[in-house]
mmCIF file of C-alpha atoms in Angstrom:
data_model
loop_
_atom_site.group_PDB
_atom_site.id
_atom_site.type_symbol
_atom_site.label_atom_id
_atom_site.label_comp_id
_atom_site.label_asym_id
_atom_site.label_seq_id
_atom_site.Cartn_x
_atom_site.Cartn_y
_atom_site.Cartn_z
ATOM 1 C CA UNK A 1 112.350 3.173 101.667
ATOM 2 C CA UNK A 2 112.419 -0.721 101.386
ATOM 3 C CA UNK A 3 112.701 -2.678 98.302
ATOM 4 C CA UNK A 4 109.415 -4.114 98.910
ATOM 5 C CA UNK A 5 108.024 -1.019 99.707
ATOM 6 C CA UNK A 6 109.677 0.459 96.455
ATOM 7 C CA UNK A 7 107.883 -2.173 94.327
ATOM 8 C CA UNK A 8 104.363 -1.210 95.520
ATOM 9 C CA UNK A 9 105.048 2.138 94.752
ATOM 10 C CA UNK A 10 106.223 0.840 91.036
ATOM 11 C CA UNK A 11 103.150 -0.774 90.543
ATOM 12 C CA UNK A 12 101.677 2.775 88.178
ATOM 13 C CA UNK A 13 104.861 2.116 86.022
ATOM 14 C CA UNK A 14 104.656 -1.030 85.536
ATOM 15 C CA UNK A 15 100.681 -0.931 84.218
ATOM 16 C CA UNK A 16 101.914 1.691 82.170
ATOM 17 C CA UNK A 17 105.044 -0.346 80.341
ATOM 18 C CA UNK A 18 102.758 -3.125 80.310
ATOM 19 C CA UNK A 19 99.939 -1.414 78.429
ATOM 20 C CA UNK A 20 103.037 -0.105 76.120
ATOM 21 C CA UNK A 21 103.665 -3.440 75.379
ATOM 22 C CA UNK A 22 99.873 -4.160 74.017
ATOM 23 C CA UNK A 23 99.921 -1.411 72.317
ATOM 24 C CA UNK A 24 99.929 -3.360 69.039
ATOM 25 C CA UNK A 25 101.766 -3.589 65.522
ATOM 26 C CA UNK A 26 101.500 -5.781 62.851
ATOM 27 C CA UNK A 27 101.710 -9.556 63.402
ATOM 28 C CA UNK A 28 104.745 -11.586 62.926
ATOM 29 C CA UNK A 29 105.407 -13.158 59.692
ATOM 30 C CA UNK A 30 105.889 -16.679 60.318
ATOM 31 C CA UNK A 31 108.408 -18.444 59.101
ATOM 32 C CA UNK A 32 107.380 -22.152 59.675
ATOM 33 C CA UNK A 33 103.178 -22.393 59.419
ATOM 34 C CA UNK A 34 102.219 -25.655 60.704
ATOM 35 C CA UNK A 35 105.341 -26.055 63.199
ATOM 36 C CA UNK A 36 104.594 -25.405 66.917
ATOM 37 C CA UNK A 37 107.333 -25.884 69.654
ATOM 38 C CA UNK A 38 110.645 -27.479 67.676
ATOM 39 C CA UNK A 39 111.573 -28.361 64.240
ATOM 40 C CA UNK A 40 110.468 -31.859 64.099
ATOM 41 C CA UNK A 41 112.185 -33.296 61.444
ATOM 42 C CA UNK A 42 115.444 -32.056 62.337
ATOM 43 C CA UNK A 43 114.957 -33.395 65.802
ATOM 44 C CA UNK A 44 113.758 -36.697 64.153
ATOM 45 C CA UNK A 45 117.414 -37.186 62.093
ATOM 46 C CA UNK A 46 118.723 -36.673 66.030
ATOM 47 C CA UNK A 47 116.766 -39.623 67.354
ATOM 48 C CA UNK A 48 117.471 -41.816 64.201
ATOM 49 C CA UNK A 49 120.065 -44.965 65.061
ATOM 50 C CA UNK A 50 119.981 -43.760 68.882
ATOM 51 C CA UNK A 51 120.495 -47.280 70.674
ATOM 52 C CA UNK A 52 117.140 -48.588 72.520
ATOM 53 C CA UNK A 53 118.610 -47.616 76.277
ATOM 54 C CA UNK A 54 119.781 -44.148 75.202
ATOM 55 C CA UNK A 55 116.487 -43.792 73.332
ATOM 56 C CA UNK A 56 114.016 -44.661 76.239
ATOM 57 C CA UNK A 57 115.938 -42.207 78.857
ATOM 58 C CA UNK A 58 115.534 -39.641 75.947
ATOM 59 C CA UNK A 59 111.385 -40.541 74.670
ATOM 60 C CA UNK A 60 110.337 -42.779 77.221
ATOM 61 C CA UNK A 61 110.524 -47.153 77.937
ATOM 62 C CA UNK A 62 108.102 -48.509 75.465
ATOM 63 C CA UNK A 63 104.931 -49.614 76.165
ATOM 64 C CA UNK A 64 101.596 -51.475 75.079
ATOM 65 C CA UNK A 65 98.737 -50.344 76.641
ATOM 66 C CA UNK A 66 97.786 -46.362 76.453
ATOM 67 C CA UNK A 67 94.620 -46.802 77.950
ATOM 68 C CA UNK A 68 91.249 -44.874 77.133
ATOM 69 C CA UNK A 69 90.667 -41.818 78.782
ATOM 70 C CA UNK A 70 86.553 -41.215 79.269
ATOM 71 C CA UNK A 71 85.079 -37.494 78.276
ATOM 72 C CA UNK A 72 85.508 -34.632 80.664
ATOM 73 C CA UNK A 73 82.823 -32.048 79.608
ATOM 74 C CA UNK A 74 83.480 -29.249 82.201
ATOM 75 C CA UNK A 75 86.647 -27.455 83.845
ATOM 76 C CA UNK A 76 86.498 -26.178 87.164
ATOM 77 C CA UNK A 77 88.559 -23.779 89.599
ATOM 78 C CA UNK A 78 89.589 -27.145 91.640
ATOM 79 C CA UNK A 79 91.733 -29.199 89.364
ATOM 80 C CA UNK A 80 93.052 -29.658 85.716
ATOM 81 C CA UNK A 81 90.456 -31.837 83.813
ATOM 82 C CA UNK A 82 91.905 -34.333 81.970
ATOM 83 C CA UNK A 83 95.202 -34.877 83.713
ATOM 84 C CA UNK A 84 95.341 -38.365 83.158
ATOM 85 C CA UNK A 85 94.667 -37.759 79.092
ATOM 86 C CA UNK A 86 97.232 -35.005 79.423
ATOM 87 C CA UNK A 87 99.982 -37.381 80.659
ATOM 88 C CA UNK A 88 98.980 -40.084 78.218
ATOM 89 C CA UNK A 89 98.943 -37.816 75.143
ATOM 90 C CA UNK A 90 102.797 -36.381 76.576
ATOM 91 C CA UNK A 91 104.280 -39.913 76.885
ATOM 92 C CA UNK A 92 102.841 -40.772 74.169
ATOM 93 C CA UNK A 93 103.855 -37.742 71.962
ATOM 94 C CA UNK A 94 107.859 -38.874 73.510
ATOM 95 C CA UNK A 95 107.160 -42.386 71.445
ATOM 96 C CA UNK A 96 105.851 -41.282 68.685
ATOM 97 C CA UNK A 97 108.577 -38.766 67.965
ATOM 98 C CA UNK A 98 111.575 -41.288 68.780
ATOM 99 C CA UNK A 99 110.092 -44.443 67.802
ATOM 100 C CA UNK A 100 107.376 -43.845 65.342
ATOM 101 C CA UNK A 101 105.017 -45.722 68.040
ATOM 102 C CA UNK A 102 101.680 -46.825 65.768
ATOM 103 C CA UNK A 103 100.431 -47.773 69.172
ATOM 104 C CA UNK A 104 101.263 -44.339 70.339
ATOM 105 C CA UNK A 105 100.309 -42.606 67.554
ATOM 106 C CA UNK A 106 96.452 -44.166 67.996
ATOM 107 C CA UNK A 107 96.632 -43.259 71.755
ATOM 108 C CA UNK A 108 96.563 -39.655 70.557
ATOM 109 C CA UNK A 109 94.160 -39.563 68.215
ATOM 110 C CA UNK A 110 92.045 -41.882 69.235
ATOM 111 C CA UNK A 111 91.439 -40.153 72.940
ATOM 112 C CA UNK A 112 91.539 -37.002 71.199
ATOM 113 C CA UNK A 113 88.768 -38.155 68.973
ATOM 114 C CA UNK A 114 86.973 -39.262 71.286
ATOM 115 C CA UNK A 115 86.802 -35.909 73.488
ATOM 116 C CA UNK A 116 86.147 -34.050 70.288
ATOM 117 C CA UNK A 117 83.011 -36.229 69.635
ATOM 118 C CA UNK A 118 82.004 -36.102 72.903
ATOM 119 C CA UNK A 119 82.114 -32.029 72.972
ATOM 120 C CA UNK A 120 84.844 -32.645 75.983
ATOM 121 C CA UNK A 121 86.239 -28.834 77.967
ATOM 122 C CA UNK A 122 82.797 -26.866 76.351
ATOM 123 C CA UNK A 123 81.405 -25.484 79.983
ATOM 124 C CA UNK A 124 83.153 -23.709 82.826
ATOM 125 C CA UNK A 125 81.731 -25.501 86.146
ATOM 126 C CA UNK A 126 81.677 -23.296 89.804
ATOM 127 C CA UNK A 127 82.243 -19.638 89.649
ATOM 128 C CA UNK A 128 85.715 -19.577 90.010
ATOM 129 C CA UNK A 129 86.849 -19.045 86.260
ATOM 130 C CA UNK A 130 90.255 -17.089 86.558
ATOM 131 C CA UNK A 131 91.704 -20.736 87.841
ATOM 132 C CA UNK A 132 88.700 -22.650 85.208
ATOM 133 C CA UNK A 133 90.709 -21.112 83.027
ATOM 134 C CA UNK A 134 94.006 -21.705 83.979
ATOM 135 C CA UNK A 135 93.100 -25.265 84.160
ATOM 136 C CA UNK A 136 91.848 -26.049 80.663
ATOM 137 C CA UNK A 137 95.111 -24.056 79.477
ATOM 138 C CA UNK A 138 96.933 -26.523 81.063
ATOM 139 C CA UNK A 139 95.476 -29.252 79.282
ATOM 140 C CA UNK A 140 94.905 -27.749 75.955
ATOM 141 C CA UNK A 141 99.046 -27.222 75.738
ATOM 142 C CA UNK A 142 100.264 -30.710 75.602
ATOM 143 C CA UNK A 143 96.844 -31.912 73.701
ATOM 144 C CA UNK A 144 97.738 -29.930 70.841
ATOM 145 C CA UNK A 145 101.140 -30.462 70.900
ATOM 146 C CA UNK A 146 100.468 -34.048 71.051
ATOM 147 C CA UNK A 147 97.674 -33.321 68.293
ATOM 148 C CA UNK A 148 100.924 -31.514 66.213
ATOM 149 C CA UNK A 149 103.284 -34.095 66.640
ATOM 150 C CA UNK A 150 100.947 -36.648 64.661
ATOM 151 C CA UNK A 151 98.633 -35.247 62.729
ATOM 152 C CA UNK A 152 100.273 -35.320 59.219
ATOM 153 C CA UNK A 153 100.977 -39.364 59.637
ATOM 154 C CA UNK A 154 99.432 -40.929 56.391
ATOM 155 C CA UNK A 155 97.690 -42.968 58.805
ATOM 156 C CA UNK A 156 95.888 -40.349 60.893
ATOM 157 C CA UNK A 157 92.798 -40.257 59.039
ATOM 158 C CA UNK A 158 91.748 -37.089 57.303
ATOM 159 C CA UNK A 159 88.055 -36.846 58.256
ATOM 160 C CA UNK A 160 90.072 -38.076 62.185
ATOM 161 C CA UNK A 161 92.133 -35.043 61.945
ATOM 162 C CA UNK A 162 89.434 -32.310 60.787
ATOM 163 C CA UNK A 163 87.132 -33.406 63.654
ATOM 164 C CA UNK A 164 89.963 -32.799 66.515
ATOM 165 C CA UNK A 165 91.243 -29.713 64.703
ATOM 166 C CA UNK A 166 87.654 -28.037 64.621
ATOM 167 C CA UNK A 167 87.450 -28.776 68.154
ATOM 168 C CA UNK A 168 90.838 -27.584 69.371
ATOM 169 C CA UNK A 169 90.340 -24.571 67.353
ATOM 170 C CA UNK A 170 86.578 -23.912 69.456
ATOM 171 C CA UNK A 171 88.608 -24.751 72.379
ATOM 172 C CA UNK A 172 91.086 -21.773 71.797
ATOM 173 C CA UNK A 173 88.933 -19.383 70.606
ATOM 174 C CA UNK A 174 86.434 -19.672 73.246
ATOM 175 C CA UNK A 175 88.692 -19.094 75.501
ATOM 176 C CA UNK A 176 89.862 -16.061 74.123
ATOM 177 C CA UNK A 177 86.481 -14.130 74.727
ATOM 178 C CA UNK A 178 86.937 -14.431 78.360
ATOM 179 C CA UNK A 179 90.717 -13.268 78.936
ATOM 180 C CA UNK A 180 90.757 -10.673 81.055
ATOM 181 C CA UNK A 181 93.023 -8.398 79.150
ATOM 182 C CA UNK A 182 92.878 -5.488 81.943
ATOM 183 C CA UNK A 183 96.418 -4.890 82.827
ATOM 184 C CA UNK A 184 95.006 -3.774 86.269
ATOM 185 C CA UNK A 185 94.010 -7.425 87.022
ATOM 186 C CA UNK A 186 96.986 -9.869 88.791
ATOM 187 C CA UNK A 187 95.944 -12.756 86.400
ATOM 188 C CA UNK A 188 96.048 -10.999 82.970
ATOM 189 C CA UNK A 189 99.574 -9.954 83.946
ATOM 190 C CA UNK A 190 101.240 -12.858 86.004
ATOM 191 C CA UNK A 191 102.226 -16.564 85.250
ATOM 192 C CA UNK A 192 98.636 -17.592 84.343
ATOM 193 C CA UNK A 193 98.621 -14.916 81.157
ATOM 194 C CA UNK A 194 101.537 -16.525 79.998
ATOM 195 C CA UNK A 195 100.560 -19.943 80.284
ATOM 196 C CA UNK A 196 97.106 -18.835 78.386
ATOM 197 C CA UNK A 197 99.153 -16.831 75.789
ATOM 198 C CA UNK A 198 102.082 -19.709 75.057
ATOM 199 C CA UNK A 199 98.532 -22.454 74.357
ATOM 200 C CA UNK A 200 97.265 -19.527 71.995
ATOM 201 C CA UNK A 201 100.652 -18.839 70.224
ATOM 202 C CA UNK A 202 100.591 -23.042 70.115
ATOM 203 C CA UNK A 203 97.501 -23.222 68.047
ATOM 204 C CA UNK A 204 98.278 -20.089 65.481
ATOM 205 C CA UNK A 205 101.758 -21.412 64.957
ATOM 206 C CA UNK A 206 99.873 -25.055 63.976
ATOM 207 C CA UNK A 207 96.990 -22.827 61.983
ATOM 208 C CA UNK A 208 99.301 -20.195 60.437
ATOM 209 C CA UNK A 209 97.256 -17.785 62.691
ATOM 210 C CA UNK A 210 99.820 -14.963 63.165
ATOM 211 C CA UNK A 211 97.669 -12.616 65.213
ATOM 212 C CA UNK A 212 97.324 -15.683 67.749
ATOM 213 C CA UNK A 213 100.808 -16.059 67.363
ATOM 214 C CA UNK A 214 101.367 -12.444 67.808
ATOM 215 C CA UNK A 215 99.943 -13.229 71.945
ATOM 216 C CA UNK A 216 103.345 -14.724 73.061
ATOM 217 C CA UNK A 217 104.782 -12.100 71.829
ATOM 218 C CA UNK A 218 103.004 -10.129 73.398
ATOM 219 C CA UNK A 219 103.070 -11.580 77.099
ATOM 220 C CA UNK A 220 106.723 -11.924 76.619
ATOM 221 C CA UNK A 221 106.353 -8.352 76.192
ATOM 222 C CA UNK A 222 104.415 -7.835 79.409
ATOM 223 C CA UNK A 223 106.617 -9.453 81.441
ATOM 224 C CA UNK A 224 109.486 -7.715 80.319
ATOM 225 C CA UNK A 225 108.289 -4.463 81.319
ATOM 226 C CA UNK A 226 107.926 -5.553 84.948
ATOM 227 C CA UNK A 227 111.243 -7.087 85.361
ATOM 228 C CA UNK A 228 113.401 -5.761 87.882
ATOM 229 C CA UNK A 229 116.906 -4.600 87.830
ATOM 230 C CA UNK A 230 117.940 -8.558 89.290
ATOM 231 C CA UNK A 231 115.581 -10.444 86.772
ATOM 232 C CA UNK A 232 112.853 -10.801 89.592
ATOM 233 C CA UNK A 233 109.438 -10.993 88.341
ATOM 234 C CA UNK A 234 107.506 -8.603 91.194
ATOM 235 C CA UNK A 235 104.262 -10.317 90.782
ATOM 236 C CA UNK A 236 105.567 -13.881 91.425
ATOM 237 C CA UNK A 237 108.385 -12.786 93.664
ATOM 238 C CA UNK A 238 105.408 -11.098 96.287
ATOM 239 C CA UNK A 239 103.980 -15.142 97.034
ATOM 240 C CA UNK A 240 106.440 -15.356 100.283
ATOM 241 C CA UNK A 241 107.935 -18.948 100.503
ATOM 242 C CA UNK A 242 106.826 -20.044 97.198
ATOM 243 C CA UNK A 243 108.726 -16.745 95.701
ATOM 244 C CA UNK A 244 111.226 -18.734 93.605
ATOM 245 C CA UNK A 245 108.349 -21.468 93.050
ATOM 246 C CA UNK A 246 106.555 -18.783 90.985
ATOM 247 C CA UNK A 247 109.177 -17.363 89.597
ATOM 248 C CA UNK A 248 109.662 -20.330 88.117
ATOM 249 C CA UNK A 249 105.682 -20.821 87.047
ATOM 250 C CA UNK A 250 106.915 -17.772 84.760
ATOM 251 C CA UNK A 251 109.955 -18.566 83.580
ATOM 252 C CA UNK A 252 108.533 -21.813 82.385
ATOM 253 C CA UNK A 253 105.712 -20.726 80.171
ATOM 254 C CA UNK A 254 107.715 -18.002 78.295
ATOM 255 C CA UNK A 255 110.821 -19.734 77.883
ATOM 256 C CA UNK A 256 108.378 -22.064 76.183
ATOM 257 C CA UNK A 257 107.259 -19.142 74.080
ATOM 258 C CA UNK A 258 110.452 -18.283 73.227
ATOM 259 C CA UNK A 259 110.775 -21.105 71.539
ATOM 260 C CA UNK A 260 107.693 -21.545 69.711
ATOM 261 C CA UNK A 261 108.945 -17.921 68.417
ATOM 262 C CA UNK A 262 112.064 -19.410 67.318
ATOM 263 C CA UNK A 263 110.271 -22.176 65.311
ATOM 264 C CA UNK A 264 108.711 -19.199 63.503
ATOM 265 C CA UNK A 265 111.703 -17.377 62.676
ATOM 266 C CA UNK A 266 111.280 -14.555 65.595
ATOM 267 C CA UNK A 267 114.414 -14.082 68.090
ATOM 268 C CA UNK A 268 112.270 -13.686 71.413
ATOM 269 C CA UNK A 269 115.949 -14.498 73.378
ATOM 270 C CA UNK A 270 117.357 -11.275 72.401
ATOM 271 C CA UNK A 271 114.235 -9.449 73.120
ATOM 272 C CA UNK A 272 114.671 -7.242 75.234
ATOM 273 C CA UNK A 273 112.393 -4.058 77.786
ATOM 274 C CA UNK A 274 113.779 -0.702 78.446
ATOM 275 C CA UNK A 275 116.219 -1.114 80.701
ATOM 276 C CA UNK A 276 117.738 -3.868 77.967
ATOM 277 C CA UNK A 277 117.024 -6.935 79.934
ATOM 278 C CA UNK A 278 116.198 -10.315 77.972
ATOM 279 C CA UNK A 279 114.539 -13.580 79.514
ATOM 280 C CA UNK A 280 118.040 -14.751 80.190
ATOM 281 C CA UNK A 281 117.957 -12.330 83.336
ATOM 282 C CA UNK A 282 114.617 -13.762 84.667
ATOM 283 C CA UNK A 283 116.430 -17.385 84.163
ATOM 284 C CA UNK A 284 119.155 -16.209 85.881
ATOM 285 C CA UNK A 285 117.166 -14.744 88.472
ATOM 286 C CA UNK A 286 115.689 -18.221 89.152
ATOM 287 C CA UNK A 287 119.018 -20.204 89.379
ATOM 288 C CA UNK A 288 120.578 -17.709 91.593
ATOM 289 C CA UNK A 289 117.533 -18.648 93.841
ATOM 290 C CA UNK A 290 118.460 -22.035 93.678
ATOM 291 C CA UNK A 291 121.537 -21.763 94.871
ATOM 292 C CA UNK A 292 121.573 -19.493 97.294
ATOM 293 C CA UNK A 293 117.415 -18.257 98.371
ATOM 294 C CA UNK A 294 118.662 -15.514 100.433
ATOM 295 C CA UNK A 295 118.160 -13.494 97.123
ATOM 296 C CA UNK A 296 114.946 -13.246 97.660
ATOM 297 C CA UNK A 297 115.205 -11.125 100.398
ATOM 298 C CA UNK A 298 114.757 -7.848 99.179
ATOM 299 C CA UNK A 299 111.336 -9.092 98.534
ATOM 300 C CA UNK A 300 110.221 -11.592 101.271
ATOM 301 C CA UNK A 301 111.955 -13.256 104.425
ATOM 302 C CA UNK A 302 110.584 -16.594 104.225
ATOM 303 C CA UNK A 303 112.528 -19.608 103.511
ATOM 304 C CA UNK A 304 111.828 -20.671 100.223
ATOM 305 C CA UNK A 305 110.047 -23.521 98.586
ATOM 306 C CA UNK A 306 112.153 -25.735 96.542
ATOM 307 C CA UNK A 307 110.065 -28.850 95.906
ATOM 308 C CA UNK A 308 110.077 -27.745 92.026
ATOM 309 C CA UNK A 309 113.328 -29.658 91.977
ATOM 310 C CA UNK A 310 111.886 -32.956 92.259
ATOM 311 C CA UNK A 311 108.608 -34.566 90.509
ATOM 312 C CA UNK A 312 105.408 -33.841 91.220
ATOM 313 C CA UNK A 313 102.987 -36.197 92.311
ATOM 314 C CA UNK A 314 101.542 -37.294 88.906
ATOM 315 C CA UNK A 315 104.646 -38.018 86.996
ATOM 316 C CA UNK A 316 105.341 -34.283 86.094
ATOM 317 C CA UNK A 317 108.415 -32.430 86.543
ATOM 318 C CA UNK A 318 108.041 -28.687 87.163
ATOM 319 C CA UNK A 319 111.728 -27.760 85.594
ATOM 320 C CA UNK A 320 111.036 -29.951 82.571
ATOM 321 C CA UNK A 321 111.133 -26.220 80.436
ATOM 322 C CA UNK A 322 115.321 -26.786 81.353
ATOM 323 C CA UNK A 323 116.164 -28.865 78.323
ATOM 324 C CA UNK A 324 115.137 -26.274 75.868
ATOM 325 C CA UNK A 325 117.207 -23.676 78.068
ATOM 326 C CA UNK A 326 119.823 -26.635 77.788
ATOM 327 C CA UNK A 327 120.398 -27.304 74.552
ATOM 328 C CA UNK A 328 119.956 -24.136 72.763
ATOM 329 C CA UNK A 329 122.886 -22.628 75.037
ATOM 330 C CA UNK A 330 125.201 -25.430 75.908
ATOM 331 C CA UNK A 331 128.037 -24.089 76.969
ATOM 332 C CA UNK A 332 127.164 -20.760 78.600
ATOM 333 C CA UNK A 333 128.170 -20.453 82.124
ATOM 334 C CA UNK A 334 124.186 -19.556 82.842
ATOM 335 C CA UNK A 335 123.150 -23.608 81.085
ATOM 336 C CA UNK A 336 125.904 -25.029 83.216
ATOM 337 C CA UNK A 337 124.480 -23.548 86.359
ATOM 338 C CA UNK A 338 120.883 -24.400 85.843
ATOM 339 C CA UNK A 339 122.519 -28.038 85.095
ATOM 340 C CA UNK A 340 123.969 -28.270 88.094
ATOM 341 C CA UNK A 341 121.125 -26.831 89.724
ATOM 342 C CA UNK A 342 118.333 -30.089 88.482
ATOM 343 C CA UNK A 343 120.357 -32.687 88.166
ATOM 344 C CA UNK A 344 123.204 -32.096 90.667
ATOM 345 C CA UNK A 345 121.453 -30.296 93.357
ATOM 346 C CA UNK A 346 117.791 -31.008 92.180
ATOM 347 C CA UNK A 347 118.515 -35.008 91.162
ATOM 348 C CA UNK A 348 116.528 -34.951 88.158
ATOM 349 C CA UNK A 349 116.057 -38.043 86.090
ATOM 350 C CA UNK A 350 115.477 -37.922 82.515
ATOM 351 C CA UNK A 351 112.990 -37.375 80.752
ATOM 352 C CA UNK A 352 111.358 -34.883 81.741
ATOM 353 C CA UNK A 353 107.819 -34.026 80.995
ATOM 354 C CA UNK A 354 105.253 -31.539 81.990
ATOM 355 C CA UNK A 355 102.315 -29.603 80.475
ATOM 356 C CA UNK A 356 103.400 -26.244 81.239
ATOM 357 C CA UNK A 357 106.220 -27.107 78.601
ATOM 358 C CA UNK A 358 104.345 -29.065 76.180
ATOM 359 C CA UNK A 359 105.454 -32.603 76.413
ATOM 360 C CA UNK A 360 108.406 -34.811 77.193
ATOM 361 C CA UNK A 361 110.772 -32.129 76.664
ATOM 362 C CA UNK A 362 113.854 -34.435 77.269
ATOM 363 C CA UNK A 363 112.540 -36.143 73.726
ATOM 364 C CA UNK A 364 112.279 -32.683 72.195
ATOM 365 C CA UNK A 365 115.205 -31.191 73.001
ATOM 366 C CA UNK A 366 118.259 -32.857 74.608
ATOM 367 C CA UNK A 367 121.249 -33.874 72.814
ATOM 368 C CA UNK A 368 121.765 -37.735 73.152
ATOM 369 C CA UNK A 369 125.612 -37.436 73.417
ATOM 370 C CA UNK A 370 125.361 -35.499 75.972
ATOM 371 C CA UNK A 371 122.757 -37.744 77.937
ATOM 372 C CA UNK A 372 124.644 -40.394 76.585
ATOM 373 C CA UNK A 373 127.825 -38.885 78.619
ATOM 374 C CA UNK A 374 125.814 -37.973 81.509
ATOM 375 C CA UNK A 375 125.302 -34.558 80.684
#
């Protein structure tokens, strides 16, 4: 029997680990209520004193003008709405964090304002709502990130703040009535469940909502139980050339979860399925990809898509989710390969930002002596 032929036949297992793994229990206790993706005044101390070059290939160059971003009421299957306001509110989270940026700090609120007065993401627009979806999560992960990162300034404006937050919080919560939580469905099960679940585990970690905290867990938890013996993820791994690419997709949006858990006091890293595999092994999966695609072969024979290495079109970076791998294991042989893998092989320039990790990771996460020293 082939290995691809083997995984089809898996598929009745793998429904029925994954349905193990909603099961239910109680929901975390949470450790930090109010902190989302990074401790944020530890990470402040870091950037404190860091000298103006280092600092702007960590957060960003600084800049004047944020611009105004008008109201987008719908999403749609076609394309994330808002990506402008969603690169704004990143780059402008990166400033605010290692500057203190008042200029910055107004960008976010005062766009984010703006869409909440305006009733901005409240329809779904074409019939196409699995990728509608998918689109507003997008958005809705750096917005409240951004919306995290500044909302306790003694300038924000309380009356400001509760206007946004009642928004986000419809935002989420509508949402949520239209997951489709049937484990027999591709989407509730692949990359774009744990994209939806890391922006719900986002907003209950800001709330102190553990049951929305409890869905990372959870799709951590799902895709886990599908892992193969190598680390593959069969549902991203069956897309042909773009095998690794989705891989990747994955890997992103729960090592992002992971360390939201962290935040909260819950050790997602060492969590591990049956079989005793952790998220390290679907990491390692990935770089192994990298540097050699043939691995890929038990599961497709097409040359593989690798254009994840370099920026996208509109100033995201698809391996931006690296520098949290990065710094929280320095050292391990695994970091040092997925180093060499983005900024060797990949040429990667700092920082990196996309929405699938929340921000400008490179100002959450890296360690400026080691930028500093070219690491």
């Amino acid at each position: 029997m082939t290995a691809r032929r083997g995984a089809a036949l898996a598929l009745g297992a793998v429904l029925a680990l994954g349905a193990a793994a909603c099961s239910g229990g109680p929901p975390p206790v949470l450790a930090a209520s109010g902190g989302v993706l990074f401790d944020e005044g530890a990470r402040r101390a870091d950037l404190a004193g860091v000298a103006p070059a280092l600092l702007a290939k960590l957060c960003g160059v600084p800049r004047g003008d944020w611009g105004t971003h008008g109201v987008v009421r719908n999403v749609e299957g076609g394309g994330q709405p808002g990506d402008t306001l969603a690169r704004t509110l990143m780059e402008a989270g990166g400033a605010y964090l290692g500057r203190g940026d008042a200029g910055a700090r107004e960008a976010i609120l005062g766009n984010l304002d703006r869409w909440a007065r305006g009733d901005a993401l409240a329809g779904v627009k074409g019939g196409d709502r699995v990728n509608a979806y998918y689109n507003l999560d997008r958005t809705l992960l750096p917005v409240i990130i951004a919306f995290w990162l500044v909302r306790d300034d003694p300038e924000a404006g309380a009356s400001r703040v509760e206007r946004i937050g009642d928004w986000l919080d419809d935002r989420v919560r509508w949402r949520l009535d239209d997951l489709q939580d049937d484990l027999g469905d591709v989407s509730s099960r692949n990359n774009h469940r744990y994209l939806h679940d890391s922006v719900t585990m986002a907003w209950g970690a800001l709330t102190g909502d553990p049951d929305l905290v409890a869905a990372g867990v959870e799709s951590l938890d799902i895709a886990l139980a599908q892992m193969r013996p190598d680390g593959s993820l069969p549902l991203e791994t069956d897309r042909g050339r773009l095998a690794l690419y989705y891989q990747r997709h994955a890997v992103g949006s729960l090592v992002t979860i992971a360390e939201m858990g962290a935040v909260q006091g819950l050790d997602l890293w060492s969590r591990t399925n049956d079989a005793g595999q952790t998220l390290h092994d679907a990491v390692r999966f990935l770089v192994a990809g990298i540097e050699d695609p043939g691995v890929v072969r038990p599961y497709t024979d097409a040359g593989q898509d690798l254009s994840f290495l370099g920026w996208r079109g509109h100033g995201r970076h698809y391996m931006a989710w690296a520098e949290a791998y990065l710094a929280r294991f320095a050292g391990s042989p695994l970091a040092g390969r997925l180093e060499r893998a983005l900024f060797g092989r990949g040429g990667a320039e700092r920082p990196l930002v996309d929405d699938y990790a929340g921000g400008m990771t490179t100002c959450f996460y890296a360690d400026p002596a080691r930028v500093a020293g070219g690491g």
